[in-house]
Tab-separated table of C-alpha atoms and ligand atoms in Angstrom:
chain	number	residue	atom	x	y	z
A	976	MET	CA	21.184	-25.103	-19.396
A	977	ASP	CA	21.265	-27.191	-22.543
A	978	ALA	CA	19.587	-25.201	-25.255
A	979	PRO	CA	19.965	-25.944	-28.932
A	980	GLY	CA	22.118	-23.490	-30.842
A	981	PRO	CA	25.161	-21.612	-29.623
A	982	ALA	CA	26.134	-21.883	-25.953
A	983	ASP	CA	25.259	-19.021	-23.606
A	984	ALA	CA	28.906	-18.021	-23.299
A	985	GLU	CA	29.199	-17.673	-27.071
A	986	LEU	CA	26.002	-15.601	-27.240
A	987	ALA	CA	27.240	-13.431	-24.375
A	988	ARG	CA	30.490	-12.789	-26.235
A	989	ARG	CA	28.608	-11.825	-29.392
A	990	ALA	CA	26.183	-9.658	-27.438
A	991	ALA	CA	29.102	-7.861	-25.799
A	992	ASP	CA	30.334	-7.073	-29.307
A	993	GLY	CA	27.011	-5.418	-30.077
A	994	ASP	CA	25.041	-8.333	-31.542
A	995	ASP	CA	21.495	-7.558	-30.378
A	996	ALA	CA	20.046	-10.759	-31.818
A	997	ALA	CA	22.449	-12.744	-29.639
A	998	PHE	CA	21.335	-10.817	-26.585
A	999	ALA	CA	17.661	-11.322	-27.480
A	1000	GLU	CA	18.310	-15.071	-27.553
A	1001	LEU	CA	19.861	-14.886	-24.072
A	1002	VAL	CA	16.780	-13.007	-22.876
A	1003	ARG	CA	14.580	-15.721	-24.405
A	1004	ARG	CA	16.466	-18.465	-22.596
A	1005	HIS	CA	16.661	-16.827	-19.202
A	1006	ALA	CA	13.535	-14.670	-19.000
A	1007	PRO	CA	11.335	-17.313	-17.334
A	1008	ARG	CA	13.583	-17.818	-14.327
A	1009	VAL	CA	14.416	-14.134	-13.876
A	1010	ARG	CA	10.767	-13.135	-14.157
A	1011	ALA	CA	9.717	-15.849	-11.716
A	1012	LEU	CA	12.388	-14.740	-9.244
A	1013	CYS	CA	11.341	-11.088	-9.447
A	1014	ALA	CA	7.666	-12.010	-9.146
A	1015	ALA	CA	8.326	-14.129	-6.062
A	1016	THR	CA	10.618	-11.569	-4.459
A	1017	LEU	CA	8.793	-8.310	-5.073
A	1018	GLY	CA	5.330	-7.208	-4.109
A	1019	GLY	CA	3.435	-6.128	-7.181
A	1020	PRO	CA	3.348	-7.690	-10.673
A	1021	ALA	CA	4.199	-4.380	-12.382
A	1022	GLU	CA	7.155	-3.810	-10.062
A	1023	ALA	CA	8.344	-7.383	-10.665
A	1024	GLU	CA	8.065	-7.071	-14.429
A	1025	ASP	CA	10.020	-3.824	-14.390
A	1026	ALA	CA	12.671	-5.358	-12.162
A	1027	ALA	CA	13.059	-8.290	-14.567
A	1028	GLN	CA	13.563	-5.870	-17.460
A	1029	GLU	CA	16.028	-3.824	-15.405
A	1030	THR	CA	17.953	-6.991	-14.634
A	1031	PHE	CA	18.521	-7.683	-18.307
A	1032	LEU	CA	19.338	-4.039	-18.948
A	1033	LYS	CA	21.975	-4.129	-16.189
A	1034	ALA	CA	23.303	-7.401	-17.570
A	1035	HIS	CA	23.577	-5.871	-21.019
A	1036	ARG	CA	25.584	-2.951	-19.653
A	1037	ALA	CA	27.799	-5.324	-17.664
A	1038	LEU	CA	28.413	-7.762	-20.539
A	1039	PRO	CA	31.915	-6.418	-21.245
A	1040	ARG	CA	32.823	-7.377	-17.662
A	1041	TYR	CA	31.387	-10.920	-17.891
A	1042	THR	CA	34.412	-13.192	-17.799
A	1043	GLY	CA	32.707	-16.559	-18.077
A	1044	ALA	CA	34.057	-17.611	-14.671
A	1045	SER	CA	30.534	-18.719	-13.764
A	1046	SER	CA	27.771	-19.768	-16.110
A	1047	PHE	CA	25.844	-16.945	-17.737
A	1048	GLY	CA	22.691	-18.097	-15.917
A	1049	THR	CA	24.397	-17.908	-12.525
A	1050	TRP	CA	25.918	-14.530	-13.329
A	1051	LEU	CA	22.562	-13.165	-14.515
A	1052	HIS	CA	20.756	-14.622	-11.512
A	1053	ARG	CA	23.159	-12.825	-9.209
A	1054	ILE	CA	22.383	-9.532	-10.943
A	1055	ALA	CA	18.665	-10.230	-10.465
A	1056	VAL	CA	19.149	-11.083	-6.782
A	1057	ASN	CA	21.139	-7.923	-6.126
A	1058	HIS	CA	18.662	-5.783	-7.985
A	1059	CYS	CA	15.749	-7.241	-6.010
A	1060	LEU	CA	17.657	-6.721	-2.776
A	1061	ASP	CA	18.245	-3.060	-3.656
A	1062	LEU	CA	14.547	-2.604	-4.392
A	1063	LEU	CA	13.519	-4.322	-1.150
A	1064	ARG	CA	15.881	-2.125	0.841
A	1065	ALA	CA	14.491	0.990	-0.800
A	1066	ALA	CA	10.932	-0.205	-0.158
A	1067	GLY	CA	11.809	-0.880	3.484
A	1068	ARG	CA	12.718	2.767	3.900
A	1069	ARG	CA	9.211	3.833	2.898
A	1070	ARG	CA	7.108	1.203	4.630
A	1071	SER	CA	3.467	2.025	4.355
A	1072	ASP	CA	0.977	2.509	7.164
A	1073	SER	CA	-1.216	-0.212	5.698
A	1074	LEU	CA	1.455	-2.672	6.729
A	1075	GLU	CA	0.785	-1.918	10.382
A	1076	ALA	CA	-2.935	-1.308	10.042
A	1077	LEU	CA	-3.527	-4.741	8.519
A	1078	LEU	CA	-1.052	-6.684	10.643
A	1079	GLU	CA	-3.709	-8.451	12.673
A	1080	ALA	CA	-5.856	-9.398	9.678
A	1081	ASP	CA	-2.857	-10.532	7.634
A	1082	SER	CA	-1.462	-12.618	10.461
A	1083	ALA	CA	-4.843	-14.217	11.054
A	1084	ALA	CA	-5.111	-15.059	7.345
A	1085	LEU	CA	-1.704	-16.719	7.513
A	1086	GLY	CA	-2.762	-18.639	10.617
A	1087	ARG	CA	-5.828	-19.909	8.791
A	1088	ALA	CA	-3.834	-20.932	5.722
A	1089	LEU	CA	-1.382	-22.869	7.895
A	1090	SER	CA	-4.120	-24.676	9.779
A	1091	GLU	CA	-5.872	-25.812	6.607
A	1092	PRO	CA	-5.959	-29.602	6.526
A	1093	SER	CA	-5.169	-29.494	2.814
A	1094	SER	CA	-1.670	-28.344	3.487
A	1095	ALA	CA	-0.432	-27.040	0.139
A	1096	GLN	CA	-2.959	-24.222	0.423
A	1097	SER	CA	-1.602	-20.955	-0.843
A	1098	LEU	CA	-2.970	-17.681	0.484
A	1099	GLU	CA	-5.454	-16.409	-2.060
A	1100	ASP	CA	-4.997	-12.724	-1.339
A	1101	ARG	CA	-1.618	-11.852	-2.813
A	1102	ASP	CA	-1.694	-8.405	-1.186
A	1103	THR	CA	-1.765	-10.125	2.184
A	1104	VAL	CA	1.249	-12.192	1.187
A	1105	ALA	CA	3.054	-9.103	-0.057
A	1106	ARG	CA	2.435	-7.263	3.216
A	1107	LEU	CA	3.507	-10.225	5.348
A	1108	LEU	CA	6.740	-10.668	3.411
A	1109	ALA	CA	7.347	-6.913	3.474
A	1110	ARG	CA	7.667	-7.162	7.257
A	1111	LEU	CA	10.788	-9.300	6.929
A	1112	PRO	CA	14.210	-7.686	6.701
A	1113	PRO	CA	15.185	-7.668	2.981
A	1114	GLU	CA	17.998	-10.208	3.411
A	1115	GLN	CA	15.735	-12.656	5.251
A	1116	ARG	CA	12.968	-12.216	2.743
A	1117	LEU	CA	15.244	-12.822	-0.205
A	1118	ALA	CA	16.895	-15.892	1.330
A	1119	LEU	CA	13.497	-17.405	2.136
A	1120	THR	CA	12.232	-16.645	-1.369
A	1121	LEU	CA	15.265	-18.147	-3.081
A	1122	ARG	CA	14.774	-21.282	-0.978
A	1123	GLU	CA	11.003	-21.633	-1.193
A	1124	ALA	CA	10.199	-20.227	-4.616
A	1125	ASP	CA	13.386	-20.945	-6.540
A	1126	GLY	CA	14.308	-24.185	-4.748
A	1127	MET	CA	17.931	-23.155	-4.345
A	1128	SER	CA	20.265	-24.933	-1.914
A	1129	TYR	CA	21.819	-22.964	0.953
A	1130	GLU	CA	25.136	-23.058	-0.862
A	1131	GLU	CA	23.602	-21.581	-4.007
A	1132	ILE	CA	21.847	-18.895	-1.971
A	1133	ALA	CA	25.110	-18.025	-0.193
A	1134	ALA	CA	26.790	-17.589	-3.576
A	1135	ALA	CA	23.917	-15.561	-5.025
A	1136	MET	CA	23.722	-13.270	-1.988
A	1137	SER	CA	27.484	-13.136	-1.423
A	1138	CYS	CA	27.156	-14.199	2.214
A	1139	SER	CA	28.195	-17.126	4.415
A	1140	LEU	CA	26.348	-20.421	4.717
A	1141	ASP	CA	25.668	-19.606	8.364
A	1142	SER	CA	24.006	-16.347	7.347
A	1143	VAL	CA	21.749	-18.223	4.954
A	1144	LYS	CA	20.767	-20.728	7.665
A	1145	ALA	CA	20.075	-17.946	10.141
A	1146	ARG	CA	18.155	-15.780	7.698
A	1147	ILE	CA	15.857	-18.581	6.595
A	1148	LYS	CA	15.332	-19.850	10.127
A	1149	ARG	CA	14.541	-16.392	11.488
A	1150	SER	CA	12.172	-15.518	8.680
A	1151	ARG	CA	10.190	-18.714	9.254
A	1152	ALA	CA	10.184	-18.284	13.021
A	1153	TYR	CA	8.928	-14.717	12.663
A	1154	LEU	CA	6.130	-15.658	10.280
A	1155	LEU	CA	5.029	-18.547	12.482
A	1156	LYS	CA	5.066	-16.230	15.477
A	1157	LEU	CA	2.807	-13.787	13.640
A	1158	SER	CA	0.386	-16.548	12.727
A	1159	ARG	CA	0.193	-17.608	16.379
A	1160	HIS	CA	0.075	-14.173	17.897
A	1161	PHE	CA	-3.063	-13.213	16.022
A	1162	PRO	CA	-4.926	-16.486	15.630
A	1163	GLY	CA	-8.121	-16.287	13.689
A	1164	PRO	CA	-11.392	-17.152	15.469
A	1165	ASP	CA	-11.568	-20.537	13.764
A	1166	ILE	CA	-8.253	-21.782	15.117
A	1167	VAL	CA	-8.449	-23.972	18.174
B	559	MET	CA	20.323	-32.894	22.433
B	560	THR	CA	17.289	-31.379	24.065
B	561	HIS	CA	13.865	-30.753	22.588
B	562	ASP	CA	14.800	-27.081	22.143
B	563	ASN	CA	18.010	-27.997	20.290
B	564	PHE	CA	16.014	-30.165	17.921
B	565	GLN	CA	13.449	-27.488	17.336
B	566	GLU	CA	16.277	-25.139	16.313
B	567	LYS	CA	17.310	-27.658	13.651
B	568	LEU	CA	13.894	-28.094	12.060
B	569	SER	CA	14.271	-25.359	9.452
B	570	GLU	CA	17.523	-26.831	8.138
B	571	TRP	CA	16.170	-30.364	8.414
B	572	LEU	CA	13.186	-29.390	6.306
B	573	ASP	CA	15.472	-28.014	3.599
B	574	GLY	CA	17.603	-31.163	3.592
B	575	GLU	CA	20.617	-29.142	4.687
B	576	LEU	CA	21.668	-31.269	7.702
B	577	ASP	CA	24.321	-33.952	7.443
B	578	ALA	CA	23.150	-37.564	7.494
B	579	SER	CA	23.702	-38.283	11.183
B	580	MET	CA	22.073	-35.048	12.379
B	581	SER	CA	19.214	-35.563	9.982
B	582	ALA	CA	18.637	-39.075	11.357
B	583	ALA	CA	18.726	-37.734	14.903
B	584	VAL	CA	16.101	-35.116	14.087
B	585	ALA	CA	13.928	-37.700	12.374
B	586	SER	CA	14.076	-39.971	15.378
B	587	HIS	CA	13.250	-37.099	17.759
B	588	LEU	CA	10.272	-36.188	15.565
B	589	GLY	CA	9.022	-39.742	15.937
B	590	ALA	CA	8.936	-39.271	19.686
B	591	CYS	CA	7.914	-35.603	20.034
B	592	PRO	CA	4.444	-34.467	18.876
B	593	ALA	CA	5.276	-30.791	19.546
B	594	CYS	CA	8.241	-30.879	17.162
B	595	ARG	CA	6.170	-32.791	14.607
B	596	ARG	CA	3.548	-30.046	14.747
B	597	GLU	CA	6.190	-27.327	14.473
B	598	ALA	CA	7.854	-29.040	11.520
B	599	GLU	CA	4.508	-29.365	9.766
B	600	LEU	CA	3.730	-25.652	10.211
B	601	LEU	CA	7.194	-24.706	8.954
B	602	ARG	CA	6.690	-26.961	5.950
B	603	ARG	CA	3.353	-25.307	5.143
B	604	LEU	CA	4.787	-21.783	5.248
B	605	GLY	CA	6.429	-22.002	1.834
B	606	PRO	CA	3.389	-23.239	-0.088
B	607	ALA	CA	1.153	-20.768	1.781
B	608	LEU	CA	3.243	-17.774	0.725
B	609	PHE	CA	4.799	-18.763	-2.588
B	610	ARG	CA	2.824	-20.102	-5.482
B	611	ALA	CA	4.489	-22.255	-8.083
B	612	PRO	CA	5.230	-19.929	-11.006
B	613	ALA	CA	2.806	-20.314	-13.867
B	614	ALA	CA	4.303	-21.899	-16.959
B	615	ALA	CA	5.703	-19.134	-19.134
B	616	ASP	CA	3.270	-18.149	-21.865
B	617	PRO	CA	5.295	-17.994	-25.117
B	618	ARG	CA	3.489	-14.834	-26.228
B	619	ALA	CA	4.229	-13.163	-22.902
B	620	THR	CA	7.873	-14.172	-23.282
B	621	GLU	CA	8.003	-12.655	-26.774
B	622	ALA	CA	6.451	-9.434	-25.489
B	623	PHE	CA	8.958	-9.390	-22.639
B	624	ILE	CA	11.886	-9.851	-25.038
B	625	ALA	CA	10.561	-7.017	-27.207
B	626	ARG	CA	10.320	-4.664	-24.207
B	627	VAL	CA	13.806	-5.556	-22.982
B	628	MET	CA	15.316	-5.091	-26.427
B	629	SER	CA	13.649	-1.715	-26.929
B	630	ARG	CA	15.026	-0.620	-23.560
B	631	VAL	CA	18.457	-1.954	-24.502
B	632	GLU	CA	18.248	0.059	-27.704
B	633	ALA	CA	17.098	3.215	-25.907
B	634	ASP	CA	19.872	2.624	-23.384
B	635	ALA	CA	22.452	2.416	-26.149
B	636	VAL	CA	21.134	5.685	-27.615
B	637	SER	CA	21.218	7.464	-24.281
B	638	LEU	CA	24.691	6.100	-23.582
B	639	TRP	CA	25.770	7.552	-26.908
B	640	GLU	CA	24.103	10.854	-26.068
B	641	ARG	CA	25.764	10.983	-22.660
B	642	LEU	CA	29.081	10.121	-24.243
B	643	SER	CA	28.576	12.861	-26.834
B	644	ALA	CA	27.621	15.381	-24.183
B	645	ARG	CA	30.535	14.507	-21.918
B	646	VAL	CA	33.314	13.829	-24.353
B	647	LEU	CA	32.540	14.745	-27.916
B	648	ALA	CA	30.797	18.082	-27.435
B	649	PRO	CA	33.457	19.535	-25.128
B	650	ALA	CA	36.069	18.238	-27.553
B	651	LEU	CA	34.219	19.971	-30.353
B	652	GLY	CA	33.977	23.077	-28.205
B	653	LEU	CA	37.696	23.009	-27.576
B	654	ALA	CA	38.396	22.594	-31.277
B	655	LEU	CA	36.103	25.537	-31.971
B	656	ALA	CA	37.805	27.559	-29.274
B	657	ALA	CA	41.194	26.718	-30.744
B	658	LEU	CA	39.934	27.902	-34.102
B	659	MET	CA	38.672	31.166	-32.555
B	660	LEU	CA	41.952	31.521	-30.773
B	661	SER	CA	43.890	31.214	-33.997
B	662	ILE	CA	41.579	33.775	-35.622
B	663	ALA	CA	41.497	36.120	-32.656
B	664	LEU	CA	45.201	35.929	-31.918
B	665	PRO	CA	46.430	39.455	-32.161
B	666	GLY	CA	48.732	40.286	-34.922
B	667	PRO	CA	51.991	41.975	-34.026
B	668	ASP	CA	50.509	45.423	-34.518
B	669	GLU	CA	47.293	44.951	-32.515
B	670	ASP	CA	46.581	45.538	-28.824
B	671	ALA	CA	47.108	42.305	-26.920
B	672	PRO	CA	44.470	42.807	-24.136
B	673	LEU	CA	41.670	43.111	-26.669
B	674	GLY	CA	42.678	39.862	-28.345
B	675	VAL	CA	42.801	37.943	-25.026
B	676	ALA	CA	39.349	39.209	-24.024
B	677	ALA	CA	37.903	38.088	-27.330
B	678	VAL	CA	39.374	34.596	-26.860
B	679	SER	CA	37.931	34.083	-23.350
B	680	ILE	CA	34.439	35.029	-24.557
B	681	ASP	CA	34.709	32.659	-27.492
B	682	VAL	CA	35.718	29.722	-25.273
B	683	GLU	CA	32.771	30.282	-22.944
B	684	THR	CA	30.307	30.514	-25.801
B	685	ALA	CA	31.671	27.365	-27.349
B	686	PHE	CA	31.197	25.416	-24.103
B	687	GLU	CA	27.741	26.805	-23.493
B	688	VAL	CA	26.252	25.760	-26.795
B	689	ALA	CA	28.071	22.439	-26.901
B	690	PRO	CA	25.860	20.123	-24.753
C	1182	ZN	ZN1	10.703	-31.934	20.373
């Protein structure tokens, strides 16, 4: 990222030495992407916002261990990805009943959105989206999100998730197949 | 490759992750297979249906976010210091205090030793209890 002023690595070094202004500048530069990632990955806006803050807090604690081997942005992004994955795994262990109760309605809503002639139609009800994505295993959900919302390549996703390229392919493919299956299994009345 | 093999490749094809020759093969199969074309179109629509493009960051929201992060960083530094004090400094202080008590309570040559030892063990415990 080419930002005016000192390079990220220099700011990271200063921040590790206790320069809070340097760290604040790093937050300024990287907040948009981290917040967008957390918002796309996690269900609720409040949860996402908290996760984004936690990401920077974790990064701040880990600064003394940042070697500069990868760019600060990549390093930070990996912290965000891992934090989101932890949260998704924890959420998976306390899956709510509403997930099951609304399965049919949610799947039908997805089916309708996919059959819209105006294709780039996003589902209006974000709770529906959150419940649909919550049905995916955390690793699949995160891989799909990094691809679709963050536009990352499979290679970048493999690096961010510390897994093989084949795992990325499989995770994304399975998540899409599952969601399409849901949309077909419970077609809305207006789908021919 | 069969129709099923091609269908398996659609997800990767959509993401531009196939090599050139495989990608061309998929494209040519799509030209001939309406079922795969339909499947590819549904797969393509999944992303936009579920993920909205992030709204452009509002500068004021970014400033507020930075302020919240920095106040948490500050609180974190304070609590780190407190934990460090509780774990390292306070016991160290306690030990120093205990050593002081020990030097005071050490029995002189004419006093009863058991009494002096008992006094020391009580002092050490008290010092540790009040420390954190
Ligand atoms: Zn086909």
